Amino acid sequence: MSTDTTTDTGEAELSDAELLEKTEAAAKRLRTAVAQAVVGQDAVVESMLVTLAARGHALLVGVPGLAKTLLVASLARALDLSFGRVQFTPDLLPADITGTDVLHEQHGSRTLRFMPGPIFHNLILADEINRTPPKTQAALLEAMQERKVTVGAATHPLPDPFQVFATRNPIEQEGTYPLPEAQLDRFLLEIHVDYPSEEEEREVARRTTSGKAPQIEPVLHAADVRAIGKLVPRIPVTDEAVSLAVSLCRATRPTAGKVAREVKEYVRYGAGPRGSQALVLAAKARAALRGEAAADVDDVRAMLVPALRHRIVLSYRAEADGVRDVDVLEAAAKSLR
């Protein structure tokens, strides 16, 4: 890593070592802040922080009532970032989220002015993204990739930072439009939100019926998030970790030669090169959040499932046999040992 950084004005900033220490402390404060509103879900919060540090986007998958919306809103409050929520519905149009040009009349003259949509915030909650048609999905995902919106002949940059946390309900299929695999690939991580433990559920019932709303104070600001986002790509990664990330992705491809039986039998298409990139970047972000000076194979293994589960396409036989994406990924990982 470099020894120090400078601002655009040439003023000295924190060295990478100092920023790494600050990142570790910030991650601890963020976990504590989110825990004031959300009970448990430690692994989910950890994956969300990895997404945040890596300047990526995440897809949260879980049944209703598991605090997916509360998780994103609490994180936004703890970061003191502007927060926008878009409730996706079948009649939602691209202009409803990106904005549009409107006719403005003043002193007898008419001009077109851009009216920004709800996407012009730092942190976006795309609620039930699979409930809107592909055209609207594509408009959001294009903004996620380009971090800008083009309306007419004008291009409008999105705020920095700009990150999307989308939610998807896995149990409702009627009136939904599944995300194509090419669009799922734009999400850095797919984070599954599971049921809480019995003890956690008792605490949820106790908290949510007490009438006391949790007060989350900001622990980081936009400038801090930008600084962390710039630090993560500079985190070194070992050659072994890069090799493992590439090998794991290749081990999910049924045509790659010697692969696990589960991959041969149940996978139609494996993860592409973007999967390797996501694994390495997520590993770097995980290392930074832990205050580690370099990412290693343990970081890659820890991010295997959320980074690759949405990048493999299972066959109909897998569904019939009750084989899950996580089962295939675990088999692929074991085949490399």
PDB file of C-alpha atoms in Angstrom, residues 19 40 49 56-57 76 100 109 146 181 192 200 289 313 320:
ATOM      1  CA  LEU A  19      -6.724   4.880   7.266  1.00  0.00           C
ATOM      2  CA  GLY A  40     -28.903 -10.338  15.328  1.00  0.00           C
ATOM      3  CA  LEU A  49     -20.305  -3.551   5.253  1.00  0.00           C
ATOM      4  CA  GLY A  56     -20.464  -2.318  -4.766  1.00  0.00           C
ATOM      5  CA  HIS A  57     -24.164  -3.156  -4.794  1.00  0.00           C
ATOM      6  CA  ALA A  76     -27.885   4.836   5.986  1.00  0.00           C
ATOM      7  CA  THR A 100     -37.219  13.053 -16.501  1.00  0.00           C
ATOM      8  CA  SER A 109     -40.235  31.384 -22.237  1.00  0.00           C
ATOM      9  CA  GLU A 146     -22.370   3.614 -15.010  1.00  0.00           C
ATOM     10  CA  GLU A 181     -28.447 -13.627 -15.051  1.00  0.00           C
ATOM     11  CA  HIS A 192     -29.454 -14.176   2.176  1.00  0.00           C
ATOM     12  CA  GLU A 200     -33.337 -13.187  18.960  1.00  0.00           C
ATOM     13  CA  LEU A 289     -12.784  -3.945   7.769  1.00  0.00           C
ATOM     14  CA  VAL A 313     -27.221 -21.068 -13.183  1.00  0.00           C
ATOM     15  CA  ALA A 320     -36.023 -31.447  -8.633  1.00  0.00           C
TER      16      ALA A 320
END
